[in-house]
């Protein structure tokens, strides 16, 4: 029973920390705000976390685990590389929109000020790079498309959605992600591949 209570307290503190980090940023966040927001004492916070850097590292690690799992679960058997990339980008945007811990942890990792070594934006770059390379191997890319330019464009656009989504969640909505892909795909892939790749249609938008 005591162990279950400790687990619940730790989870409440992680959630509270994510909310406060998102609202105030790492530098301006105070441990008293985190404990108060979680409804626990400062002593309870220190039982679980030595200092603010450890709290931030835990939020980052939790976000990383969630986003990696989200990316893995988004890939359906039988999909080609581009379909996997589209599905992954949509799932990641949805997770960032709905999950404050994922959102705050991703943002903290981009600040690169706490020395955790996590680089979630870099991981996303490498994920896109890997799937574009696979798409080229599968002969899905149009003849005049540079793999590196495709990676750079996709990462820049999706990173922009994440940054803008911090203040306006509509930027992370599935409809916006799908519109981006429907705009990009005709110039990215062969005509044959275009017929096999689905950037789901919120058909009302396309009608």
PDB file of N, CA and C in Angstrom, residues 9 31-48:
ATOM      1  N   UNK A   9       2.408   9.265  -5.910  1.00  0.00           N
ATOM      2  CA  UNK A   9       2.998  10.572  -5.607  1.00  0.00           C
ATOM      3  C   UNK A   9       4.045  10.948  -6.647  1.00  0.00           C
ATOM      4  N   UNK A  31      10.870  24.553  -7.257  1.00  0.00           N
ATOM      5  CA  UNK A  31      10.413  23.273  -6.711  1.00  0.00           C
ATOM      6  C   UNK A  31       9.157  23.440  -5.869  1.00  0.00           C
ATOM      7  N   UNK A  32       9.035  24.562  -5.187  1.00  0.00           N
ATOM      8  CA  UNK A  32       7.834  24.790  -4.376  1.00  0.00           C
ATOM      9  C   UNK A  32       6.586  24.842  -5.247  1.00  0.00           C
ATOM     10  N   UNK A  33       6.719  25.375  -6.456  1.00  0.00           N
ATOM     11  CA  UNK A  33       5.577  25.405  -7.376  1.00  0.00           C
ATOM     12  C   UNK A  33       5.191  23.994  -7.799  1.00  0.00           C
ATOM     13  N   UNK A  34       6.188  23.164  -8.040  1.00  0.00           N
ATOM     14  CA  UNK A  34       5.914  21.790  -8.467  1.00  0.00           C
ATOM     15  C   UNK A  34       5.213  21.015  -7.362  1.00  0.00           C
ATOM     16  N   UNK A  35       5.736  21.095  -6.139  1.00  0.00           N
ATOM     17  CA  UNK A  35       5.121  20.348  -5.034  1.00  0.00           C
ATOM     18  C   UNK A  35       3.729  20.879  -4.731  1.00  0.00           C
ATOM     19  N   UNK A  36       3.562  22.188  -4.748  1.00  0.00           N
ATOM     20  CA  UNK A  36       2.249  22.779  -4.479  1.00  0.00           C
ATOM     21  C   UNK A  36       1.240  22.387  -5.549  1.00  0.00           C
ATOM     22  N   UNK A  37       1.657  22.422  -6.794  1.00  0.00           N
ATOM     23  CA  UNK A  37       0.777  22.063  -7.908  1.00  0.00           C
ATOM     24  C   UNK A  37       0.354  20.599  -7.838  1.00  0.00           C
ATOM     25  N   UNK A  38       1.240  19.756  -7.285  1.00  0.00           N
ATOM     26  CA  UNK A  38       0.933  18.325  -7.141  1.00  0.00           C
ATOM     27  C   UNK A  38       0.144  18.026  -5.874  1.00  0.00           C
ATOM     28  N   UNK A  39       0.063  19.014  -4.975  1.00  0.00           N
ATOM     29  CA  UNK A  39      -0.653  18.803  -3.722  1.00  0.00           C
ATOM     30  C   UNK A  39       0.115  17.973  -2.719  1.00  0.00           C
ATOM     31  N   UNK A  40       1.455  18.055  -2.769  1.00  0.00           N
ATOM     32  CA  UNK A  40       2.286  17.308  -1.822  1.00  0.00           C
ATOM     33  C   UNK A  40       3.272  18.273  -1.167  1.00  0.00           C
ATOM     34  N   UNK A  41       3.921  17.814  -0.119  1.00  0.00           N
ATOM     35  CA  UNK A  41       4.869  18.660   0.599  1.00  0.00           C
ATOM     36  C   UNK A  41       6.200  18.741  -0.142  1.00  0.00           C
ATOM     37  N   UNK A  42       6.977  19.748   0.207  1.00  0.00           N
ATOM     38  CA  UNK A  42       8.331  19.875  -0.365  1.00  0.00           C
ATOM     39  C   UNK A  42       9.174  18.665   0.028  1.00  0.00           C
ATOM     40  N   UNK A  43       8.959  18.160   1.244  1.00  0.00           N
ATOM     41  CA  UNK A  43       9.701  16.980   1.680  1.00  0.00           C
ATOM     42  C   UNK A  43       9.383  15.768   0.833  1.00  0.00           C
ATOM     43  N   UNK A  44       8.104  15.612   0.452  1.00  0.00           N
ATOM     44  CA  UNK A  44       7.719  14.483  -0.400  1.00  0.00           C
ATOM     45  C   UNK A  44       8.396  14.589  -1.757  1.00  0.00           C
ATOM     46  N   UNK A  45       8.507  15.805  -2.268  1.00  0.00           N
ATOM     47  CA  UNK A  45       9.195  15.989  -3.548  1.00  0.00           C
ATOM     48  C   UNK A  45      10.655  15.571  -3.430  1.00  0.00           C
ATOM     49  N   UNK A  46      11.314  16.003  -2.346  1.00  0.00           N
ATOM     50  CA  UNK A  46      12.733  15.676  -2.186  1.00  0.00           C
ATOM     51  C   UNK A  46      12.956  14.199  -1.891  1.00  0.00           C
ATOM     52  N   UNK A  47      11.948  13.510  -1.412  1.00  0.00           N
ATOM     53  CA  UNK A  47      12.064  12.065  -1.226  1.00  0.00           C
ATOM     54  C   UNK A  47      12.255  11.380  -2.583  1.00  0.00           C
ATOM     55  N   UNK A  48      11.595  11.913  -3.604  1.00  0.00           N
ATOM     56  CA  UNK A  48      11.654  11.300  -4.936  1.00  0.00           C
ATOM     57  C   UNK A  48      12.716  11.918  -5.837  1.00  0.00           C
TER      58      UNK A  48
END
